[in-house]
mmCIF file of C-alpha atoms and ligand atoms in Angstrom:
data_model
loop_
_atom_site.group_PDB
_atom_site.id
_atom_site.type_symbol
_atom_site.label_atom_id
_atom_site.label_comp_id
_atom_site.label_asym_id
_atom_site.label_seq_id
_atom_site.Cartn_x
_atom_site.Cartn_y
_atom_site.Cartn_z
ATOM 1 C CA MET N 119 17.103 30.024 4.047
ATOM 2 C CA SER N 120 16.227 26.695 2.469
ATOM 3 C CA ASP N 121 19.861 25.603 2.540
ATOM 4 C CA SER N 122 19.974 25.736 6.309
ATOM 5 C CA VAL N 123 17.472 22.936 6.943
ATOM 6 C CA ARG N 124 18.020 19.222 6.936
ATOM 7 C CA ARG N 125 16.830 17.491 3.808
ATOM 8 C CA ILE N 126 14.469 14.670 4.567
ATOM 9 C CA GLU N 127 14.497 11.957 1.944
ATOM 10 C CA PHE N 128 12.176 8.990 1.695
ATOM 11 C CA ARG N 129 10.416 7.046 -1.034
ATOM 12 C CA ASN N 130 12.119 9.025 -3.773
ATOM 13 C CA CYS N 131 11.026 12.350 -2.359
ATOM 14 C CA GLN N 132 12.978 15.201 -0.778
ATOM 15 C CA ILE N 133 11.614 17.712 1.673
ATOM 16 C CA GLY N 134 13.668 20.672 2.792
ATOM 17 C CA GLY N 135 15.597 21.608 -0.335
ATOM 18 C CA SER N 136 14.989 24.401 -2.802
ATOM 19 C CA GLU N 137 11.807 22.656 -3.980
ATOM 20 C CA LEU N 138 8.597 22.988 -1.990
ATOM 21 C CA VAL N 139 6.422 19.925 -1.635
ATOM 22 C CA VAL N 140 2.631 20.140 -1.847
ATOM 23 C CA MET N 141 0.330 17.787 0.072
ATOM 24 C CA ALA N 142 -3.362 18.009 -0.692
ATOM 25 C CA GLY N 143 -6.638 16.180 -0.384
ATOM 26 C CA PRO N 144 -9.715 16.064 1.802
ATOM 27 C CA CYS N 145 -9.782 16.471 5.554
ATOM 28 C CA ALA N 146 -11.238 12.976 5.852
ATOM 29 C CA ILE N 147 -11.480 10.012 3.519
ATOM 30 C CA GLU N 148 -15.236 9.599 3.084
ATOM 31 C CA SER N 149 -15.764 7.162 0.208
ATOM 32 C CA ARG N 150 -13.956 5.470 -2.647
ATOM 33 C CA ALA N 151 -15.399 7.932 -5.183
ATOM 34 C CA GLN N 152 -14.412 10.963 -3.101
ATOM 35 C CA ILE N 153 -10.788 9.973 -2.490
ATOM 36 C CA PHE N 154 -10.241 8.788 -6.071
ATOM 37 C CA GLN N 155 -11.631 12.066 -7.441
ATOM 38 C CA ALA N 156 -9.374 14.017 -5.095
ATOM 39 C CA ALA N 157 -6.333 11.918 -6.037
ATOM 40 C CA GLU N 158 -6.929 12.433 -9.741
ATOM 41 C CA ALA N 159 -7.275 16.199 -9.385
ATOM 42 C CA VAL N 160 -4.322 16.758 -7.087
ATOM 43 C CA ALA N 161 -2.080 14.546 -9.238
ATOM 44 C CA ALA N 162 -3.118 16.595 -12.280
ATOM 45 C CA SER N 163 -1.868 19.725 -10.471
ATOM 46 C CA GLY N 164 1.547 18.120 -10.013
ATOM 47 C CA VAL N 165 1.109 17.506 -6.305
ATOM 48 C CA ARG N 166 3.167 14.711 -4.724
ATOM 49 C CA PHE N 167 1.244 13.801 -1.586
ATOM 50 C CA LEU N 168 -2.378 12.838 -1.131
ATOM 51 C CA ARG N 169 -3.685 13.751 2.313
ATOM 52 C CA GLY N 170 -6.763 12.310 4.012
ATOM 53 C CA GLY N 171 -7.629 11.414 7.579
ATOM 54 C CA ALA N 172 -8.980 7.982 8.474
ATOM 55 C CA PHE N 173 -8.872 8.320 12.260
ATOM 56 C CA LYS N 174 -10.233 11.787 12.907
ATOM 57 C CA VAL N 175 -9.738 13.636 16.159
ATOM 58 C CA ARG N 176 -12.932 15.673 16.265
ATOM 59 C CA THR N 177 -13.919 18.222 18.870
ATOM 60 C CA SER N 178 -17.304 16.511 19.303
ATOM 61 C CA PRO N 179 -17.723 12.751 19.822
ATOM 62 C CA THR N 180 -20.853 12.825 17.679
ATOM 63 C CA ALA N 181 -19.045 14.258 14.630
ATOM 64 C CA PHE N 182 -17.797 11.919 11.837
ATOM 65 C CA GLN N 183 -14.818 10.027 13.242
ATOM 66 C CA GLY N 184 -13.408 8.708 9.950
ATOM 67 C CA LEU N 185 -13.479 5.363 8.120
ATOM 68 C CA GLY N 186 -10.598 3.898 10.115
ATOM 69 C CA TRP N 187 -8.622 1.060 8.519
ATOM 70 C CA ASP N 188 -10.956 0.870 5.523
ATOM 71 C CA GLY N 189 -10.242 4.544 4.917
ATOM 72 C CA TRP N 190 -6.501 3.965 4.907
ATOM 73 C CA ALA N 191 -6.854 1.115 2.419
ATOM 74 C CA LEU N 192 -8.780 3.467 0.090
ATOM 75 C CA LEU N 193 -6.189 6.216 0.561
ATOM 76 C CA ARG N 194 -3.399 3.831 -0.444
ATOM 77 C CA GLU N 195 -5.300 2.544 -3.438
ATOM 78 C CA ALA N 196 -6.156 6.024 -4.714
ATOM 79 C CA ALA N 197 -2.608 7.277 -4.162
ATOM 80 C CA ASP N 198 -1.046 4.273 -5.899
ATOM 81 C CA ALA N 199 -3.385 4.686 -8.853
ATOM 82 C CA HIS N 200 -1.909 8.159 -9.408
ATOM 83 C CA GLY N 201 1.681 7.645 -8.264
ATOM 84 C CA LEU N 202 1.201 9.743 -5.130
ATOM 85 C CA LEU N 203 2.609 9.378 -1.615
ATOM 86 C CA THR N 204 0.278 9.530 1.377
ATOM 87 C CA VAL N 205 0.143 11.633 4.531
ATOM 88 C CA SER N 206 -2.358 10.901 7.292
ATOM 89 C CA GLU N 207 -2.765 11.390 11.023
ATOM 90 C CA ILE N 208 -1.589 8.594 13.307
ATOM 91 C CA LEU N 209 -3.032 8.391 16.805
ATOM 92 C CA ASP N 210 -1.290 5.562 18.592
ATOM 93 C CA GLU N 211 1.474 2.977 18.539
ATOM 94 C CA GLU N 212 -0.636 0.224 16.996
ATOM 95 C CA GLN N 213 -1.431 2.509 14.061
ATOM 96 C CA ILE N 214 2.288 3.111 13.474
ATOM 97 C CA GLU N 215 3.041 -0.590 13.072
ATOM 98 C CA ARG N 216 -0.029 -1.653 11.109
ATOM 99 C CA GLY N 217 -0.368 1.676 9.299
ATOM 100 C CA ARG N 218 2.991 2.001 7.593
ATOM 101 C CA ARG N 219 1.825 0.158 4.484
ATOM 102 C CA TYR N 220 -0.879 2.786 4.037
ATOM 103 C CA VAL N 221 0.804 5.934 5.310
ATOM 104 C CA ASP N 222 4.137 7.231 3.956
ATOM 105 C CA LEU N 223 4.329 10.340 6.147
ATOM 106 C CA ALA N 224 2.856 10.207 9.657
ATOM 107 C CA GLN N 225 1.044 13.359 10.721
ATOM 108 C CA ILE N 226 0.807 14.163 14.410
ATOM 109 C CA GLY N 227 -2.225 16.346 14.911
ATOM 110 C CA SER N 228 -2.392 19.617 16.781
ATOM 111 C CA ARG N 229 -4.269 18.011 19.688
ATOM 112 C CA ASN N 230 -1.560 15.364 20.057
ATOM 113 C CA MET N 231 1.539 17.557 19.852
ATOM 114 C CA GLN N 232 2.373 16.854 23.480
ATOM 115 C CA ASN N 233 1.336 13.190 23.526
ATOM 116 C CA ILE N 234 4.759 12.121 24.744
ATOM 117 C CA PRO N 235 4.290 8.320 24.444
ATOM 118 C CA LEU N 236 3.186 8.817 20.814
ATOM 119 C CA LEU N 237 6.163 11.096 20.078
ATOM 120 C CA LYS N 238 8.562 8.532 21.561
ATOM 121 C CA ALA N 239 6.948 5.666 19.656
ATOM 122 C CA LEU N 240 7.339 7.577 16.383
ATOM 123 C CA GLY N 241 10.932 8.319 17.361
ATOM 124 C CA ARG N 242 11.605 4.585 17.673
ATOM 125 C CA SER N 243 9.692 3.753 14.495
ATOM 126 C CA ARG N 244 11.904 5.708 12.065
ATOM 127 C CA MET N 245 8.777 6.611 10.122
ATOM 128 C CA PRO N 246 8.944 10.132 8.565
ATOM 129 C CA VAL N 247 6.895 12.451 10.766
ATOM 130 C CA MET N 248 5.151 15.789 10.304
ATOM 131 C CA LEU N 249 4.529 17.328 13.716
ATOM 132 C CA LYS N 250 1.725 19.858 13.754
ATOM 133 C CA ARG N 251 1.911 22.690 16.239
ATOM 134 C CA GLY N 252 -0.539 22.511 19.112
ATOM 135 C CA PHE N 253 -2.920 25.427 18.661
ATOM 136 C CA GLY N 254 -2.303 26.500 22.256
ATOM 137 C CA CYS N 255 1.439 25.891 22.254
ATOM 138 C CA THR N 256 4.435 28.180 21.901
ATOM 139 C CA ILE N 257 7.173 27.694 19.330
ATOM 140 C CA ASP N 258 9.417 26.614 22.168
ATOM 141 C CA GLU N 259 7.035 23.857 23.299
ATOM 142 C CA TRP N 260 6.646 22.719 19.685
ATOM 143 C CA ILE N 261 10.404 22.461 19.272
ATOM 144 C CA HIS N 262 10.725 20.434 22.470
ATOM 145 C CA ALA N 263 8.006 18.094 21.233
ATOM 146 C CA ALA N 264 9.997 17.557 18.019
ATOM 147 C CA GLU N 265 13.083 16.841 20.128
ATOM 148 C CA TYR N 266 11.270 13.904 21.749
ATOM 149 C CA ILE N 267 11.090 12.251 18.326
ATOM 150 C CA LEU N 268 14.662 13.179 17.409
ATOM 151 C CA HIS N 269 16.062 11.954 20.732
ATOM 152 C CA GLU N 270 14.631 8.484 20.156
ATOM 153 C CA GLY N 271 16.758 8.281 17.014
ATOM 154 C CA ASN N 272 14.420 9.372 14.234
ATOM 155 C CA PRO N 273 15.914 12.288 12.238
ATOM 156 C CA ASP N 274 13.098 12.407 9.678
ATOM 157 C CA VAL N 275 10.995 15.077 11.318
ATOM 158 C CA MET N 276 9.346 18.136 9.827
ATOM 159 C CA LEU N 277 7.132 20.681 11.530
ATOM 160 C CA CYS N 278 3.773 22.065 10.434
ATOM 161 C CA GLU N 279 2.406 25.469 11.440
ATOM 162 C CA ARG N 280 -1.409 25.261 11.272
ATOM 163 C CA GLY N 281 -2.507 28.314 13.199
ATOM 164 C CA ILE N 282 -2.787 29.112 16.883
ATOM 165 C CA ARG N 283 -5.646 30.314 19.019
ATOM 166 C CA THR N 284 -5.707 34.063 19.598
ATOM 167 C CA PHE N 285 -8.453 36.574 20.419
ATOM 168 C CA GLU N 286 -9.228 36.889 16.693
ATOM 169 C CA THR N 287 -12.441 35.227 15.541
ATOM 170 C CA ALA N 288 -12.559 36.245 11.863
ATOM 171 C CA THR N 289 -10.383 33.250 11.085
ATOM 172 C CA ARG N 290 -10.616 29.821 12.735
ATOM 173 C CA PHE N 291 -7.040 30.142 14.056
ATOM 174 C CA THR N 292 -4.293 32.707 13.488
ATOM 175 C CA LEU N 293 -1.548 31.570 11.122
ATOM 176 C CA ASP N 294 1.751 32.389 12.816
ATOM 177 C CA VAL N 295 3.947 32.927 9.766
ATOM 178 C CA ALA N 296 6.857 34.051 11.934
ATOM 179 C CA ALA N 297 6.989 30.486 13.225
ATOM 180 C CA VAL N 298 8.384 29.370 9.858
ATOM 181 C CA PRO N 299 11.744 31.194 9.923
ATOM 182 C CA ILE N 300 12.025 30.881 13.712
ATOM 183 C CA ALA N 301 11.478 27.113 13.814
ATOM 184 C CA LYS N 302 13.745 26.581 10.803
ATOM 185 C CA GLN N 303 16.523 28.537 12.447
ATOM 186 C CA ARG N 304 16.080 26.995 15.903
ATOM 187 C CA LEU N 305 15.790 23.358 14.878
ATOM 188 C CA GLY N 306 17.134 23.199 11.320
ATOM 189 C CA LEU N 307 14.183 21.105 10.173
ATOM 190 C CA PRO N 308 11.777 21.761 7.293
ATOM 191 C CA VAL N 309 8.559 23.604 8.115
ATOM 192 C CA ILE N 310 5.284 23.015 6.283
ATOM 193 C CA ILE N 311 2.410 25.520 6.294
ATOM 194 C CA ASP N 312 -1.224 24.430 6.664
ATOM 195 C CA PRO N 313 -3.288 27.455 5.598
ATOM 196 C CA SER N 314 -6.573 25.501 5.647
ATOM 197 C CA HIS N 315 -7.022 24.954 9.379
ATOM 198 C CA ALA N 316 -5.744 28.456 10.121
ATOM 199 C CA ALA N 317 -8.186 30.127 7.733
ATOM 200 C CA GLY N 318 -11.186 27.946 8.472
ATOM 201 C CA LYS N 319 -12.788 29.414 5.364
ATOM 202 C CA ARG N 320 -11.729 28.747 1.769
ATOM 203 C CA ASP N 321 -11.748 32.468 0.868
ATOM 204 C CA TRP N 322 -8.556 33.050 2.853
ATOM 205 C CA VAL N 323 -6.658 29.877 1.994
ATOM 206 C CA THR N 324 -4.838 31.210 -1.079
ATOM 207 C CA SER N 325 -3.635 34.384 0.691
ATOM 208 C CA LEU N 326 -2.314 32.418 3.661
ATOM 209 C CA THR N 327 -0.652 29.932 1.311
ATOM 210 C CA LEU N 328 1.228 32.734 -0.417
ATOM 211 C CA ALA N 329 2.233 34.285 2.912
ATOM 212 C CA GLY N 330 3.605 30.925 4.022
ATOM 213 C CA VAL N 331 5.621 30.492 0.839
ATOM 214 C CA ALA N 332 6.957 34.052 1.169
ATOM 215 C CA CYS N 333 8.040 33.263 4.735
ATOM 216 C CA GLY N 334 10.138 30.319 3.603
ATOM 217 C CA ALA N 335 7.863 27.323 4.103
ATOM 218 C CA ASP N 336 9.239 24.075 2.686
ATOM 219 C CA GLY N 337 5.844 22.703 1.846
ATOM 220 C CA LEU N 338 2.089 23.161 1.900
ATOM 221 C CA LEU N 339 -0.682 21.034 3.378
ATOM 222 C CA ILE N 340 -3.990 22.015 1.805
ATOM 223 C CA GLU N 341 -7.489 20.643 2.172
ATOM 224 C CA THR N 342 -9.441 20.151 -1.052
ATOM 225 C CA HIS N 343 -12.703 18.328 -1.655
ATOM 226 C CA PRO N 344 -14.646 17.398 -4.799
ATOM 227 C CA ASP N 345 -17.844 18.805 -3.263
ATOM 228 C CA PRO N 346 -17.201 20.744 -0.033
ATOM 229 C CA LYS N 347 -20.942 21.315 0.574
ATOM 230 C CA VAL N 348 -21.354 17.659 1.447
ATOM 231 C CA ALA N 349 -17.988 17.158 3.169
ATOM 232 C CA LEU N 350 -18.238 15.270 6.463
ATOM 233 C CA SER N 351 -15.502 17.364 8.060
ATOM 234 C CA ASP N 352 -13.950 20.789 7.475
ATOM 235 C CA GLY N 353 -16.029 21.520 4.350
ATOM 236 C CA PRO N 354 -15.998 25.349 4.758
ATOM 237 C CA GLN N 355 -12.212 25.491 4.504
ATOM 238 C CA ALA N 356 -11.849 23.003 1.632
ATOM 239 C CA VAL N 357 -10.735 24.504 -1.666
ATOM 240 C CA VAL N 358 -12.888 23.260 -4.532
ATOM 241 C CA LEU N 359 -10.855 20.856 -6.669
ATOM 242 C CA ALA N 360 -11.564 22.925 -9.788
ATOM 243 C CA GLU N 361 -9.807 25.904 -8.147
ATOM 244 C CA PHE N 362 -6.923 24.016 -6.657
ATOM 245 C CA GLY N 363 -4.679 24.183 -9.739
ATOM 246 C CA ALA N 364 -4.854 27.996 -9.726
ATOM 247 C CA LEU N 365 -3.773 28.063 -6.078
ATOM 248 C CA VAL N 366 -0.723 25.914 -6.855
ATOM 249 C CA ASP N 367 0.141 28.151 -9.827
ATOM 250 C CA GLN N 368 0.102 31.249 -7.628
ATOM 251 C CA ALA N 369 2.212 29.545 -4.975
ATOM 252 C CA ARG N 370 4.683 28.577 -7.697
ATOM 253 C CA ARG N 371 5.004 32.195 -8.813
ATOM 254 C CA VAL N 372 5.854 33.353 -5.290
ATOM 255 C CA ALA N 373 8.303 30.466 -4.835
ATOM 256 C CA GLU N 374 10.016 31.294 -8.122
ATOM 257 C CA ALA N 375 10.303 34.957 -7.184
ATOM 258 C CA LEU N 376 12.345 33.746 -4.205
ATOM 259 C CA GLY N 377 14.558 31.427 -6.229
ATOM 260 C CA ARG N 378 12.671 28.283 -5.235
ATOM 261 C CA SER N 379 10.303 25.986 -7.063
ATOM 262 C CA ILE N 380 7.439 23.621 -6.404
ATOM 263 C CA ALA N 381 8.160 19.937 -6.819
ATOM 264 C CA VAL N 382 6.168 18.655 -9.758
ATOM 265 C CA GLY N 383 5.072 15.203 -10.755
ATOM 266 C CA ALA N 384 4.401 12.225 -8.616
ATOM 267 C CA PRO N 385 7.540 10.265 -7.749
ATOM 268 C CA ALA N 386 7.506 6.531 -8.301
ATOM 269 C CA ARG N 387 6.690 4.985 -4.963
ATOM 270 C CA VAL N 388 9.392 2.713 -3.640
ATOM 271 C CA ALA N 389 7.911 -0.149 -1.626
ATOM 272 C CA ALA N 390 8.121 0.159 2.147
ATOM 273 C CA THR N 391 10.928 -1.853 3.650
ATOM 274 C CA ALA N 392 9.420 -2.391 7.079
HETATM 275 C C1 PEP X 162 -6.265 17.781 9.859
HETATM 276 O O1 PEP X 162 -5.185 17.907 9.253
HETATM 277 O O2 PEP X 162 -7.331 17.468 9.303
HETATM 278 C C2 PEP X 162 -6.300 18.096 11.297
HETATM 279 C C3 PEP X 162 -7.158 17.511 12.121
HETATM 280 O O3 PEP X 162 -5.427 19.033 11.641
HETATM 281 P P1 PEP X 162 -5.051 19.663 13.082
HETATM 282 O O4 PEP X 162 -4.506 18.512 13.891
HETATM 283 O O5 PEP X 162 -4.039 20.691 12.725
HETATM 284 O O6 PEP X 162 -6.319 20.240 13.647
HETATM 285 MN MN1 MN X 163 -9.185 18.997 8.679
#
């Protein structure tokens, strides 16, 4: 299965081969201490990407909106200190141009999956992109959204299944694991699983991670926080850093049972060319 997808290579990192890539960190960058603690712990687990949002798209305008540019500077600093790459959500064209020194992999959030001007701008930018599935969108609509980026000339696109809205309320969203093999077959691009936003509660994150790996995911995007009780966003679904290593170990065992592995060790970051 893994052989059938395009390998995306940037900054000394490969996504879409036999190795799965793990991206982890807090939902939002909240402070220097928080992001440095997260970076240290995820690097110790062999993870390659540090995640963290600086421009948050929150359901309520009164919820924490992120630290903005200062947040991205902290993300870069913490990642560089531990040899990690960064993934963070980008909201508009200005953020693509000014943000590329801070963000190695541009995340398009679920609420922006059909923001066509943003998709086209990322297509022109040639920045590696991870396109999250809109929680109310079909696999077909998701694939067409990815095609907007591809058609502008950017081949470095991967998809991310993060759960869709169904009648079920026990979880925050319903993780559509079938989307992994379907999207891989239809588009030939790597698919990442985000078990955190689907679960909405840390108790279910490990199980959904393992299901995603079993279904052929090429990577994992997982929210972790040094102290989820005081997290400013998505605390209930954040895996405690102390438990994160065990989650990665279990994912590795499932990957190995399927003849795959989990990429270990932070790659040396090659300076951005643009
Ligand atoms: C996130 O990754 O923190 C996020 C906001 O995700 P989504 O766009 O999938 O809701
Ligand atoms: Mn989040």
